[in-house]
Coordinates of C-alpha atoms and ligand atoms in Angstrom, one line a residue:
X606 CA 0.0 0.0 0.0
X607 CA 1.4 3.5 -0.9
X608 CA 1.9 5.8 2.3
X609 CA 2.5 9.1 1.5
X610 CA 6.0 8.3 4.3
X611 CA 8.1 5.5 4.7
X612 CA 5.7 2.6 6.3
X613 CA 8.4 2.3 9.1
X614 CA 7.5 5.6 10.3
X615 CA 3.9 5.0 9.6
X616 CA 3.6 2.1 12.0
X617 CA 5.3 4.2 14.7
X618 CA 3.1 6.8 14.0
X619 CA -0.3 5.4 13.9
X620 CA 0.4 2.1 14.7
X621 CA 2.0 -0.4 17.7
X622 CA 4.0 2.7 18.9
X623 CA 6.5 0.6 20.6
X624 CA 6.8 -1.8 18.0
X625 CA 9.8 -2.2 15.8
X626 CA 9.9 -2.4 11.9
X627 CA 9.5 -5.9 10.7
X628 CA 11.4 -6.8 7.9
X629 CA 8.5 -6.3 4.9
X630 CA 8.4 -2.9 6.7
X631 CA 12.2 -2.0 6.0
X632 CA 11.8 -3.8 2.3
X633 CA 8.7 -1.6 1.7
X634 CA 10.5 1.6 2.3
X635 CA 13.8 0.6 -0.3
X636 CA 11.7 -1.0 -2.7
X637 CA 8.2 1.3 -2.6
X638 CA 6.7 0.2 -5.8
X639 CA 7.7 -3.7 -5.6
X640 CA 6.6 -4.6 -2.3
X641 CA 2.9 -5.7 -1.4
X642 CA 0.9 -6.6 1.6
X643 CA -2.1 -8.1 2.5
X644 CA -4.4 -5.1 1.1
X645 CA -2.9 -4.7 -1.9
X646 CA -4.3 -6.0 -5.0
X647 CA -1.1 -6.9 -6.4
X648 CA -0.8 -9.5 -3.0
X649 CA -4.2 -10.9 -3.6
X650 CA -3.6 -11.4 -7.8
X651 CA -0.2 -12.9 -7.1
X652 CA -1.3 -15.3 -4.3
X653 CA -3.8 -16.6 -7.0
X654 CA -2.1 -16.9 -9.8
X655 CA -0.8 -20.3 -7.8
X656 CA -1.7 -23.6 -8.7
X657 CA -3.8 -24.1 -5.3
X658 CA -1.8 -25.4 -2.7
X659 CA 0.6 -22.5 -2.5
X660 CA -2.5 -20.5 -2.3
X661 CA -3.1 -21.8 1.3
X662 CA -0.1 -19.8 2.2
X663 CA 0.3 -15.9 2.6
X664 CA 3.8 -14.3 3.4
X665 CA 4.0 -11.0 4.7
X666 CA 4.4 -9.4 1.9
X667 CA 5.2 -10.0 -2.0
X668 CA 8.1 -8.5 -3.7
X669 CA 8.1 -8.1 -7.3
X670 CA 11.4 -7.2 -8.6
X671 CA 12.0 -5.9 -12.0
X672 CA 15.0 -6.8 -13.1
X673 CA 18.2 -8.8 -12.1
X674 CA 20.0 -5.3 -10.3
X675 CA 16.4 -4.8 -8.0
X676 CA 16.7 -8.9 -7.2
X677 CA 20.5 -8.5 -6.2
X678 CA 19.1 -5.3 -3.8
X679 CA 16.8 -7.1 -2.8
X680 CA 19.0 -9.9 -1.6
X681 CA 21.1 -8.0 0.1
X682 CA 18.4 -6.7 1.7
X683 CA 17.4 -9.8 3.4
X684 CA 20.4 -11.2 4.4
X685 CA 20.4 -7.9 6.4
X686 CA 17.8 -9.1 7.7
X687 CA 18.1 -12.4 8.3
X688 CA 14.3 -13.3 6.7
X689 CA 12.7 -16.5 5.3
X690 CA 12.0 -16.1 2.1
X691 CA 10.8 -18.0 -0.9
X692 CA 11.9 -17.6 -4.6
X693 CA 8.8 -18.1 -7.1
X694 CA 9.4 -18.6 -11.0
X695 CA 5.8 -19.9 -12.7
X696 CA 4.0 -20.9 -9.1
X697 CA 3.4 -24.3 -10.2
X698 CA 5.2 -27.0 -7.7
X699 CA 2.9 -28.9 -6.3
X700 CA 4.9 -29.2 -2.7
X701 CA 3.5 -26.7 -0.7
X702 CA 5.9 -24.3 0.8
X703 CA 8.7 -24.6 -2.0
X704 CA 7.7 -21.1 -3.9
X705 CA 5.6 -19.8 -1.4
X706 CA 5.9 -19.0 2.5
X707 CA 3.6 -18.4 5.6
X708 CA 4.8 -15.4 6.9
X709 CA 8.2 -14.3 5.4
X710 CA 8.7 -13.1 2.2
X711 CA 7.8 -14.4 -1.1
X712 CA 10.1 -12.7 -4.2
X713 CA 7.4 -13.4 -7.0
X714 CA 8.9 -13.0 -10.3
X715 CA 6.4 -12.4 -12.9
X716 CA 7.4 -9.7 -13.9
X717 CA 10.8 -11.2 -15.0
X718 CA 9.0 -12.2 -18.0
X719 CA 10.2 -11.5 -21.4
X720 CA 11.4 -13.4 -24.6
X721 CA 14.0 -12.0 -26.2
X722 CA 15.8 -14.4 -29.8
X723 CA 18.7 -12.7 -29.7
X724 CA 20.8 -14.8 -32.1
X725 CA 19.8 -16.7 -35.0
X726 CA 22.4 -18.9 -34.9
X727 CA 25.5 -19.3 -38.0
X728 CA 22.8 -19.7 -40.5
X729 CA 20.5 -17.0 -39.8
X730 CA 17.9 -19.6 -39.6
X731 CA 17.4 -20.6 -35.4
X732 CA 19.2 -23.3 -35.5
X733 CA 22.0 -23.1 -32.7
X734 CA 20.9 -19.6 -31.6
X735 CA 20.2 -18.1 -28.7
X736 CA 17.0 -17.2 -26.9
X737 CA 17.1 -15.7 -23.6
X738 CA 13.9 -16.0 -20.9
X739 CA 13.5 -14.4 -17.6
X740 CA 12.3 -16.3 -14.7
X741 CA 9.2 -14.9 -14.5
X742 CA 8.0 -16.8 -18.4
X743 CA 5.6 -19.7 -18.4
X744 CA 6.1 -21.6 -21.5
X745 CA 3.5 -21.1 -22.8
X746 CA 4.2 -17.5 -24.1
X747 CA 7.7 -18.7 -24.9
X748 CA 6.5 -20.7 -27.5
X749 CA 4.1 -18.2 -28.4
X750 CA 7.0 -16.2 -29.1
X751 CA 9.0 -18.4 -30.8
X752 CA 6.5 -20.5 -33.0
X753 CA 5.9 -18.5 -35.9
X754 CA 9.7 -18.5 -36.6
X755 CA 9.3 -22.9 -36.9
X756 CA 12.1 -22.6 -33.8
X757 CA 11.9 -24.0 -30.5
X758 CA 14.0 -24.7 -27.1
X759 CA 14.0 -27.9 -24.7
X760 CA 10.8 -26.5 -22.7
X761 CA 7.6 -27.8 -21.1
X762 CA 4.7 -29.7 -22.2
X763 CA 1.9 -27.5 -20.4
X764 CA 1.1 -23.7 -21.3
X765 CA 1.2 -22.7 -17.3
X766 CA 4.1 -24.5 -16.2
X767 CA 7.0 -22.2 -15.4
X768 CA 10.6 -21.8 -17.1
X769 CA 12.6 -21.2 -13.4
X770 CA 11.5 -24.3 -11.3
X771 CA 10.8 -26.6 -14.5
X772 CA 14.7 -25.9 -15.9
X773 CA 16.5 -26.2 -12.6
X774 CA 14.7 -29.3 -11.8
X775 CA 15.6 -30.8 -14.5
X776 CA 12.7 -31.0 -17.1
X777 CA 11.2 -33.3 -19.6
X778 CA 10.1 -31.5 -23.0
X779 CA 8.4 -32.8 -26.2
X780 CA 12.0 -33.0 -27.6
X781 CA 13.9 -35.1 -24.4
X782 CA 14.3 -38.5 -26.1
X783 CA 16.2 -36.5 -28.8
X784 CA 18.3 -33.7 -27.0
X785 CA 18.0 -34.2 -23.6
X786 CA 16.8 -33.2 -20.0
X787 CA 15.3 -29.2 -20.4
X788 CA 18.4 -27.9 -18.3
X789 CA 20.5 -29.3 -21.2
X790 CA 19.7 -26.6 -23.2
X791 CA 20.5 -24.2 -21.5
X792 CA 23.7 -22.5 -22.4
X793 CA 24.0 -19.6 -19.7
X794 CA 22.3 -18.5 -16.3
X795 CA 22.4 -15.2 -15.7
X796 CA 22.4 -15.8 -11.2
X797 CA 22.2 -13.1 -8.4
X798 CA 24.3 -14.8 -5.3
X799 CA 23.7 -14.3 -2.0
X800 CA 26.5 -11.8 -1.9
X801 CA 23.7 -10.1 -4.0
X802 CA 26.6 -10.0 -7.1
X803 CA 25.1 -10.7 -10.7
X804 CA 27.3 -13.5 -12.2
X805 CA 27.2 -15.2 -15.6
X806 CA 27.5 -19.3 -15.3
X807 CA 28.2 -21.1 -18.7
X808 CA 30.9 -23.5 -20.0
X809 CA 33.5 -21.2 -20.1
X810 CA 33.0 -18.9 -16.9
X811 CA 31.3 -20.2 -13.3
X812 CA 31.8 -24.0 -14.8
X813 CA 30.9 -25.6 -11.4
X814 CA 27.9 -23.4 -10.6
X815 CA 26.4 -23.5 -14.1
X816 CA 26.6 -27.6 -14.0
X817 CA 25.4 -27.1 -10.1
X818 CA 21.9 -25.3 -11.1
X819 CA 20.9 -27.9 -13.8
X820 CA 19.4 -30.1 -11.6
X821 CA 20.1 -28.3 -8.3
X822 CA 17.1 -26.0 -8.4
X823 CA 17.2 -22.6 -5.9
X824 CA 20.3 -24.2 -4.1
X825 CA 23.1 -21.6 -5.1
X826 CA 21.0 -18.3 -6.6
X827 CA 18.2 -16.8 -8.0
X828 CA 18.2 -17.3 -11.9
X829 CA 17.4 -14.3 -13.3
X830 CA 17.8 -15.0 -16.9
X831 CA 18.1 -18.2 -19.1
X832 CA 19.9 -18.4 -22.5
X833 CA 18.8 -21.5 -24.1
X834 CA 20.2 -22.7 -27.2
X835 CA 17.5 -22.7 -30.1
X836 CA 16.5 -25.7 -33.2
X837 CA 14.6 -25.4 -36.0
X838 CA 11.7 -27.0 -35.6
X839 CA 8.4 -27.2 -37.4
X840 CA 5.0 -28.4 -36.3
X841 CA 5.1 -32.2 -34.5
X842 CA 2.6 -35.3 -34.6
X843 CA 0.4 -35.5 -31.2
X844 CA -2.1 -37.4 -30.3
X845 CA -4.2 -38.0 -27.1
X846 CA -6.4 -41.1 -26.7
X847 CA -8.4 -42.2 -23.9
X848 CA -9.6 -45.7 -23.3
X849 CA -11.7 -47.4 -20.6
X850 CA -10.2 -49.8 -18.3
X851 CA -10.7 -52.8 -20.3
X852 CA -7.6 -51.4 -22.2
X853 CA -5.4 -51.1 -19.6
X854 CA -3.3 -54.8 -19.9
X855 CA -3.5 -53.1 -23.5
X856 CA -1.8 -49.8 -22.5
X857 CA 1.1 -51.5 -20.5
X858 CA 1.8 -53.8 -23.7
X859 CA 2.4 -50.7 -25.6
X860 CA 4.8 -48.7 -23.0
X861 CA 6.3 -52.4 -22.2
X862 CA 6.8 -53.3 -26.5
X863 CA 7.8 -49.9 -27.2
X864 CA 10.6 -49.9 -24.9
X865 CA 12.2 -53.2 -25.6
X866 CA 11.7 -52.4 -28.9
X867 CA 14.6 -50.3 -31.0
X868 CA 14.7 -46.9 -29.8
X869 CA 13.1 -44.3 -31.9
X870 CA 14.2 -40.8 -30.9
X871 CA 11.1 -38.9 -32.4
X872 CA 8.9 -40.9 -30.2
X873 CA 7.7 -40.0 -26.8
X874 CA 5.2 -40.8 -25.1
X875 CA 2.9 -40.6 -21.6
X876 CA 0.7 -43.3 -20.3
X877 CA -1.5 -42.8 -17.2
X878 CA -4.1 -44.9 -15.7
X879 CA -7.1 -43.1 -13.7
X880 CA -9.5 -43.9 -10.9
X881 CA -11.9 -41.0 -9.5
X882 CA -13.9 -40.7 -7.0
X883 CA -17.1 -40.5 -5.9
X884 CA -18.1 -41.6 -9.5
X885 CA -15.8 -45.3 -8.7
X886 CA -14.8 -45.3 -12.3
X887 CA -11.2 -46.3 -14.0
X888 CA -10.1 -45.2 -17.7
X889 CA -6.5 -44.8 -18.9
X890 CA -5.0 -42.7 -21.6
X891 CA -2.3 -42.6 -23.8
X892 CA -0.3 -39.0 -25.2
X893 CA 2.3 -39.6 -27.7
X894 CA 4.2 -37.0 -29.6
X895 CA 6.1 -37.7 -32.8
X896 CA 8.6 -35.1 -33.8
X897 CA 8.6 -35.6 -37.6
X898 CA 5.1 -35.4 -38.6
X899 CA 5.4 -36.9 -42.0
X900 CA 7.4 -39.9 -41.1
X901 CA 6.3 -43.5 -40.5
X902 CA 5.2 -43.6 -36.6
X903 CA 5.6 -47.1 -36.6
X904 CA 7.1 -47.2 -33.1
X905 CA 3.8 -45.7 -31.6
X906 CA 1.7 -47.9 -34.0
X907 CA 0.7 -50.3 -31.1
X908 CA -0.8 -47.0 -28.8
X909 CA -2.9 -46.6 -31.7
X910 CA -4.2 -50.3 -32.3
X911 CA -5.7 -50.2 -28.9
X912 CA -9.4 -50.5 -29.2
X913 CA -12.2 -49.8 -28.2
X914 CA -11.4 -45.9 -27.7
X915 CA -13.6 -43.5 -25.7
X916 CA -11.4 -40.4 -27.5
X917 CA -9.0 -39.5 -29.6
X918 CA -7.5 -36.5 -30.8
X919 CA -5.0 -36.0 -33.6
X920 CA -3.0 -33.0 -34.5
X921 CA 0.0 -31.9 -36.7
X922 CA 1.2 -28.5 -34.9
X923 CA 3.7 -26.7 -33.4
X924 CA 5.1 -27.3 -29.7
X925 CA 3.2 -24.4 -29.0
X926 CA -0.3 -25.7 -30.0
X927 CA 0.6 -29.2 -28.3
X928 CA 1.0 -27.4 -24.8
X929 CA -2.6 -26.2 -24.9
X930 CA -4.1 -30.0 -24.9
X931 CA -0.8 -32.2 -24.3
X932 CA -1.4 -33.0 -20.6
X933 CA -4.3 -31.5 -18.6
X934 CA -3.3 -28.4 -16.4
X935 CA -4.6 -29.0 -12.7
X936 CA -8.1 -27.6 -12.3
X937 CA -8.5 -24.3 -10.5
X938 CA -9.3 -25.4 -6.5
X939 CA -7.5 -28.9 -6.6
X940 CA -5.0 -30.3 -4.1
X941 CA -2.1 -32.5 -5.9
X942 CA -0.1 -34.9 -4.1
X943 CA 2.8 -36.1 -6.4
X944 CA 5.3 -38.9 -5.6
X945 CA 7.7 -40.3 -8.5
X946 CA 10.7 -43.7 -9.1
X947 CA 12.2 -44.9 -12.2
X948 CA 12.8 -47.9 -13.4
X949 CA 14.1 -49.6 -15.9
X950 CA 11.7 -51.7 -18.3
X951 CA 11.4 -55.7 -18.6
X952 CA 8.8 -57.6 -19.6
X953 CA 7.2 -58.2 -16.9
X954 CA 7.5 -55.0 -14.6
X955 CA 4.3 -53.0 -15.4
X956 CA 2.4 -55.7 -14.9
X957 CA 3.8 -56.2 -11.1
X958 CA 3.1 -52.6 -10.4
X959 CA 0.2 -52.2 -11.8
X960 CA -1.3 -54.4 -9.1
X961 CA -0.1 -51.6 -6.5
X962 CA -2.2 -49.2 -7.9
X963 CA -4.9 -51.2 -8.3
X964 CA -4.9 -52.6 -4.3
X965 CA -5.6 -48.8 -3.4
X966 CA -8.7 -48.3 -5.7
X967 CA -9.7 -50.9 -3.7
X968 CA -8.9 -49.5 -0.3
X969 CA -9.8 -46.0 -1.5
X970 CA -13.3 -47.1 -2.4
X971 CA -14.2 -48.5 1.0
X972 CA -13.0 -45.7 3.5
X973 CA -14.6 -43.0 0.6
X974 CA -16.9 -44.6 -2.0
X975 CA -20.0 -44.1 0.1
X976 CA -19.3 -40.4 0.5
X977 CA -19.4 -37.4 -2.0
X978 CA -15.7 -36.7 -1.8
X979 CA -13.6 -36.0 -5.0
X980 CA -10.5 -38.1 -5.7
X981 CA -8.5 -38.8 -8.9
X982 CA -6.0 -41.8 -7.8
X983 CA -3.5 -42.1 -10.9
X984 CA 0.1 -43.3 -11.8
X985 CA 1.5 -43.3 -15.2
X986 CA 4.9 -44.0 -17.6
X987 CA 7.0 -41.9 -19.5
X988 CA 10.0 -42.0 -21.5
X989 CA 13.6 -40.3 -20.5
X990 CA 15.7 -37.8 -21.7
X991 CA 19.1 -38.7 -23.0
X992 CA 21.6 -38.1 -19.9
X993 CA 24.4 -35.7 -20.1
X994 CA 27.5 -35.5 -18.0
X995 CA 27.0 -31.8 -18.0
X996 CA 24.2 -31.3 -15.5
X997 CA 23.9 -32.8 -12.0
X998 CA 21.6 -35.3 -12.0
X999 CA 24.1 -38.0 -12.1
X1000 CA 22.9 -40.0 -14.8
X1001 CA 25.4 -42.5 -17.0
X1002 CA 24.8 -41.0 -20.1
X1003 CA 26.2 -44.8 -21.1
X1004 CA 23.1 -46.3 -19.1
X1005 CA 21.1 -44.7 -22.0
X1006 CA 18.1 -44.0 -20.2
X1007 CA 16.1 -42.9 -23.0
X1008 CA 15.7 -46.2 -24.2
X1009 CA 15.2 -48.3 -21.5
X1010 CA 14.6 -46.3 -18.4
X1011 CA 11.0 -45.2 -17.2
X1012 CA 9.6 -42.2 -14.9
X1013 CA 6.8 -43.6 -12.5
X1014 CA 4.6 -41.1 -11.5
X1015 CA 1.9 -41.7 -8.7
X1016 CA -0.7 -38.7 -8.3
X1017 CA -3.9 -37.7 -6.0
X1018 CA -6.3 -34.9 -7.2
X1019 CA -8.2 -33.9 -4.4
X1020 CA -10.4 -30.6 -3.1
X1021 CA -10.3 -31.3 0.5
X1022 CA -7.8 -30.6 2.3
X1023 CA -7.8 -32.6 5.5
X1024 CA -7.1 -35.2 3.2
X1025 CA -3.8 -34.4 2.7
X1026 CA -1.9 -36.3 4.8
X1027 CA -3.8 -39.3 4.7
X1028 CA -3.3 -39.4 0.9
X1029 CA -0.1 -38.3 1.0
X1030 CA 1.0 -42.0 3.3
X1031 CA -1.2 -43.6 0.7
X1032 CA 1.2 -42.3 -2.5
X1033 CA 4.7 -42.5 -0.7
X1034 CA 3.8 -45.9 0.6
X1035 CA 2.9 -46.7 -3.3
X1036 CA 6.0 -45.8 -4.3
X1037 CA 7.9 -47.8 -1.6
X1038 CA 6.4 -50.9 -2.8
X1039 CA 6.6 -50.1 -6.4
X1040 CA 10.3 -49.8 -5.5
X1041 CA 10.7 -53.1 -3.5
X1042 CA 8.9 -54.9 -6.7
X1043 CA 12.0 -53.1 -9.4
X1044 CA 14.6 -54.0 -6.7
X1045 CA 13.3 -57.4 -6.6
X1046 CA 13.1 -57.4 -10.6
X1047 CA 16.8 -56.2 -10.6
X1048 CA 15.3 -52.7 -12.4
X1049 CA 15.2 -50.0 -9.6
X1050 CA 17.2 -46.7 -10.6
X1051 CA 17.9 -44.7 -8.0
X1052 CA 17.6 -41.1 -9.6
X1053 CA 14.4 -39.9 -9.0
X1054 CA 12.7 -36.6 -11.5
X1055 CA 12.9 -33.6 -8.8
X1056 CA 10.1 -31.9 -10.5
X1057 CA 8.0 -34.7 -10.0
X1058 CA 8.7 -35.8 -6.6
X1059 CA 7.1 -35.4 -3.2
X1060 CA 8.7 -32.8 -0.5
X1061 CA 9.5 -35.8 1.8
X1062 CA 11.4 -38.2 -1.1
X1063 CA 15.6 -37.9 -0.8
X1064 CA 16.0 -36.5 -4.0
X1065 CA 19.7 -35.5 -4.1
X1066 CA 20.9 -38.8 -2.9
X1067 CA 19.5 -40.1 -6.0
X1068 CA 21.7 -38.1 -7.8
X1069 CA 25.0 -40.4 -6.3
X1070 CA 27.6 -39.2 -3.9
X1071 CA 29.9 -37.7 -6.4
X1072 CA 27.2 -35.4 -8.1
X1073 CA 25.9 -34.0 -4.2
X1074 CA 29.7 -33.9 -3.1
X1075 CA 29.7 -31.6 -6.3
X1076 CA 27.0 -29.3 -5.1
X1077 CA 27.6 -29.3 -1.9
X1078 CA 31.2 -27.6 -3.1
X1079 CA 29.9 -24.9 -5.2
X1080 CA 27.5 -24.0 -2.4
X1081 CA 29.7 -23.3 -0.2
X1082 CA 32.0 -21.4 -2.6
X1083 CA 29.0 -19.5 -3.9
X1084 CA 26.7 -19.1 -1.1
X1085 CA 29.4 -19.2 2.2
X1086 CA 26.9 -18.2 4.4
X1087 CA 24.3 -20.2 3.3
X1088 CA 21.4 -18.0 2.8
X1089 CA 19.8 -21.0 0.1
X1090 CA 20.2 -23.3 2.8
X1091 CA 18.7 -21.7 5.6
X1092 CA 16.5 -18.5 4.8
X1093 CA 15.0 -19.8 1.7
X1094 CA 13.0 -22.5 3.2
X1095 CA 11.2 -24.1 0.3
X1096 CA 12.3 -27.0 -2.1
X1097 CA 15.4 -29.8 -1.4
X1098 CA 18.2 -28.9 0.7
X1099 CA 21.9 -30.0 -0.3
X1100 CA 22.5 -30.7 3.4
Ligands
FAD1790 C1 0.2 -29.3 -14.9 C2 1.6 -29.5 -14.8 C3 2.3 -29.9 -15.9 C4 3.7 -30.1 -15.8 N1 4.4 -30.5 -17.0 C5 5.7 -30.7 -16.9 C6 6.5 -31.1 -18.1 O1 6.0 -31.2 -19.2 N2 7.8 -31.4 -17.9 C7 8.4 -31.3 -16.7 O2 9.6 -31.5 -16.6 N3 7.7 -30.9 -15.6 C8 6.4 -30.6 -15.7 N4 5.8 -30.3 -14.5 C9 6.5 -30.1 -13.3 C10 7.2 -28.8 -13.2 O3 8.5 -28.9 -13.8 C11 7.3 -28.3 -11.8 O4 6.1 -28.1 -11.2 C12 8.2 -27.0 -11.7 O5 8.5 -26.7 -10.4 C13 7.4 -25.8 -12.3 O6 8.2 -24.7 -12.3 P1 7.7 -23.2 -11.8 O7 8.7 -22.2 -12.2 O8 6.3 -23.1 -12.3 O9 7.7 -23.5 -10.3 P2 7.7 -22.7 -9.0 O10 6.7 -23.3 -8.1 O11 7.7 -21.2 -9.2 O12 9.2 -23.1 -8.4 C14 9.6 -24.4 -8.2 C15 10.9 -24.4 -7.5 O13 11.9 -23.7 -8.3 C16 12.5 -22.7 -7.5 N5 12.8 -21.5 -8.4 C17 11.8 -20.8 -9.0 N6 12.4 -19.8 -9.7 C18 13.7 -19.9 -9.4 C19 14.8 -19.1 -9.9 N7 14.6 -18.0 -10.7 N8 16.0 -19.4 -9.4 C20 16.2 -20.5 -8.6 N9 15.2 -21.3 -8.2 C21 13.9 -21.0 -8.6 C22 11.5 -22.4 -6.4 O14 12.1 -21.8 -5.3 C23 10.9 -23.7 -6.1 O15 11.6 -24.4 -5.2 C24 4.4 -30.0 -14.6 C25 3.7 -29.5 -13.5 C26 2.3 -29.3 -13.5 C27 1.6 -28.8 -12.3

C-alpha cells in the first residue's frame, strides 16, 4: 500500500507505537513500488495466480522485482535481515511451501518475464541460436513467441508450467528423447548470489555453478535470466487417446513393447491410468508425440491399435499448440499430491506394479466410496531424456536412459484438504512398494525426477555421492553463508 511516508515511520506513527519495523516494513520503504501486503491487490492477484496449494499460504508481503539489479538489492536486503524467504518462477510446484511462504517473504517474479531471440544462430535460420527468458516466463508465451519463426527450445509440455523451477529441476520436454533433459539446453544462467553479485555461469565462466543449477534447483542463486540454445523445428505429430479400463493390460503392452523395442528418438510418449472418485470409475490414456510429422510412426503404432477408444484427438502442430491439450493443467481449487521412481523396463515389470495401484482403488473405495468426496487416484509411464554429463543429475549417459529407463509417477487430485496427509501416506507408501517390486526385478534406478517428486522423497541422494559432493562444493563457494540453505525454506536442501 502506498503511504505518503516510509511505512516504518507509519507504524510508529499510527500504529503499535513501541513496536519495531519488521522486515517487509524495511523492504517496503527501499523498494516502494515492488513490495505488497495483505491489502494490496497486487498481493491478492499474485497469491492466486498459484496452482492451489501454495495459495493456502500468505507471506507477509510479495516483492516483485523488475530486473536482475532490483533482485540482487533485494538480496542484500534480506540477508540484512536475516528473513525467510521463498523464490517463485511460474508458481506451479505442487509441494506446498517450495515457492511460497507463511509469513516471510515471497520474491514473486512475474514480472521477470520477457522473450527475447537474440541470435539466429551461424545460419541466420534458429538453429543453434540463442533465446534468452526471464524467470518470471511460463512456456507457454515462450512458444508463443518463438512458433511462428518454426524454432523452439528444450521446454515444457503445459502452457502454465513455469521456465525457473521446470529448468532447474531438470525438465522433460516434447524433444527429451532426442536432446536431452530441459536444463541441457540451456547455455548460460544469468544468477544473483547471496552476496547479492550478478554473475554469468556457462561452459567457459562459473563452470561448477552453471553444472550445479541444472538439476540443483534454488540451491546456489536466484536465476534471473536463461539463455537456451535454439532448433529449427516445425509443427510435430500429437495425439491424445483415452480408453476405458478394459484397455489397460493393452496400454502396458504398448509402454512395455515400445521400450524393448529399437529406440526411436522422435517418439515420446505418456501413459497414465485413472481412478476418480465419488463416481468409482477407471479409464486410462495414452499421449504420444512424434517429432517428424510426416514420417512412419511405426514405433507408436501399437498405442494406436488399442481398441475400443472412448477419445482421440489427432494434431500436426507446433510445440506451442501441443502445450494447450498435451497434458491436462490442474483444475482451478484442486490439491495434488505427487510422488515419482524410475525404473528400468522388462517384460514383466508394469504388470507387477500395476497391481499396486490397483490394491488402493480398492482401499480407496471403501474408506470413501460411500461419501461425496472427489479423488483422482493415478500413476502413469513416460520416456527419459538422453543423460548428459554436464548437469547434475548423475545419470550415465552410457546407461542410455532414454531407451530403456521409465519415470513412474503416482498422483492424488483432491479438493479437501484434511485429506492431505492421509493421501499423501497412501502415494509414498505406493512408491515404496513399487520400488521393493524393481529392486526385486533387478530394475530400480535410484535417480528420482525432482520436479516430480514429493517434499519428503531424498531427491539428491539419487543423484550419487559424487554429483551431491559436487553441489555441496559450489555452495559453499557461492553461497558461504548459506542464505539458500537456511532463509530460503522451500524446495530440497543439499545438506
Ligand atoms: C500441470 C503441470 C504440468 C507439468 N508438466 C511438466 C512437463 O511437461 N515437464 C516437466 O519436466 N515438468 C512438468 N511439470 C512439473 C514442473 O516442472 C514443476 O512443477 C516446476 O516446479 C514448475 O516450475 P515453476 O517455475 O512453475 O515452479 P515454482 O513453483 O515457481 O518453483 C519451483 C521451485 O523452483 C525454485 N525456483 C523458481 N524460480 C527460481 C529461480 N529463478 N532461481 C532459482 N530457483 C527458482 C522455487 O524456489 C521452487 O523451489 C508440470 C507440473 C504441472 C503442475
Amino acid at each position: 500500500m502506498a503511504f505518503p511516508f516510509p511505512r516504518s515511520i507509519a507504524i510508529l506513527l499510527f500504529g503499535a507505537i513501541f513496536a519495531t519495523a519488521s522486515p517487509c516494513d524495511t523492504l517496503a520503504d527501499q523498494f516502494p513500488e515492488q513490495v505488497f501486503f495483505d491489502d494490496d491487490s497486487e498481493y491478492n492477484a499474485s497469491i492466486s495466480s498459484y496452482t492451489w496449494v501454495q495459495t493456502q499460504l500468505h507471506p507477509t508481503c510479495i516483492v516483485q522485482p523488475e530486473s536482475a539489479e532490483d533482485v540482487a538489492q533485494l538480496v542484500k536486503s534480506l540477508g540484512h535481515l536475516n528473513t525467510a524467504f521463498a523464490v517463485r518462477g511460474g508458481g506451479h510446484s505442487v509441494n506446498k511451501g517450495f515457492s511460497n511462504i507463511d509469513q516471510g517473504v515471497t520474491i514473486d517474479l512475474r514480472k521477470m518475464n520477457t522473450t527475447d531471440l537474440v541470435d539466429l544462430g551461424p545460419a541466420g535460420d534458429g538453429e543453434d541460436g540463442t533465446l534468452e527468458i526471464g524467470p518470471g516466463a511460463l512456456w507457454g508465451p515462450v512458444y508463443d513467441y518463438i512458433d511462428p519463426k518454426n524454432i523452439s527450445v528444450l521446454g515444457g509440455r503445459v502452457y502454465d508450467v513455469g521456465v525457473a523451477g521446470l529448468t532447474t529441476g531438470g525438465g522433460i520436454s516434447f524433444f527429451s528423447t532426442e536432446r536431452g533433459f530441459v536444463c541441457d539446453g540451456v547455455t548460460n544462467f544469468e544468477v544473483v548470489l547471496s552476496n547479492a553479485t550478478v554473475v554469468n555461469a556457462n561452459a567457459t565462466s562459473n563452470v561448477g555453478l552453471f553444472q550445479a543449477l541444472k538439476g540443483g534447483q534454488n540451491n546456489f542463486g536466484i536465476v534471473t535470466k536463461f539463455s537456451f540454445l535454439t532448433f529449427k523445428q516445425g509443427p510435430m505429430w500429437g495425439s491424445s487417446i483415452l480408453f476405458s479400463n478394459k484397455s489397460e493390460h493393452d496400454l502396458l503392452q504398448a509402454v512395455t513393447d515400445h521400450k524393448l523395442a529399437p529406440f526411436d528418438s522422435s517418439a515420446m510418449f505418456v501413459a497414465q491410468f485413472l481412478y476418480f472418485l465419488p463416481d468409482q470409475t477407471r479409464q486410462c490414456v495414452s499421449n504420444i508425440w512424434y517429432l517428424k510429422p510426416d514420417a512412419p510412426k511405426t514405433s507408436l503404432d501399437q498405442f494406436l491399435s488399442i481398441e475400443p477408444r472412448l477419445n482421440l484427438t489427432e494434431s500436426v502442430e507446433s510445440a506451442g499448440k501441443q502445450v494447450l491439450h498435451a497434458i491436462q493443467p490442474i483444475p482451478p481449487g484442486t490439491f495434488e499430491l505427487w510422488a515419482t521412481t524410475t525404473l528400468r523396463i522388462s517384460k514383466t515389470v508394469l504388470f507387477k506394479l500395476h497391481p499396486l495401484w490397483e490394491a488402493r482403488i480398492d482401499a480407496l473405495t471403501e474408506k470413501y466410496g460411500k461419501t461425496n468426496k472427489t479423488i483422482m487416484w493415478a500413476y502413469g509411464f513416460q520416456g527419459m531424456p538422453t543423460a548428459s554429463d554436464s548437469n547434475s543429475l548423475g545419470i550415465n549417459p552410457a546407461a542410455h536412459p532414454e531407451e530403456s529407463w521409465l519415470n513412474m509417477l503416482g498422483l492424488f487430485q483432491y479438493n479437501d484438504a484434511s485429506l492431505t496427509e492421509e493421501l499423501q501416506n497412501v502415494v509414498l507408501s505406493f512408491i515404496d512398494e513399487a520400488e521393493k517390486v524393481t529392486k526385486e526385478e533387478g530394475v530400480y534406478e535410484a535417480y528420482k525426477y525432482l520436479n516430480y517428486a514429493h517434499w519428503k522423497q531424498d531427491i539428491f541422494s539419487g543423484y550419487g555421492k559424487e554429483s551431491l559432493e559436487r553441489m555441496r562444493k559450489v555452495a559453499k563457494e557461492y553461497d558461504p553463508v548459506a542464505m539458500f540453505q537456511k532463509q530460503v525454506t522451500g524446495g530440497y536442501k543439499l545438506w
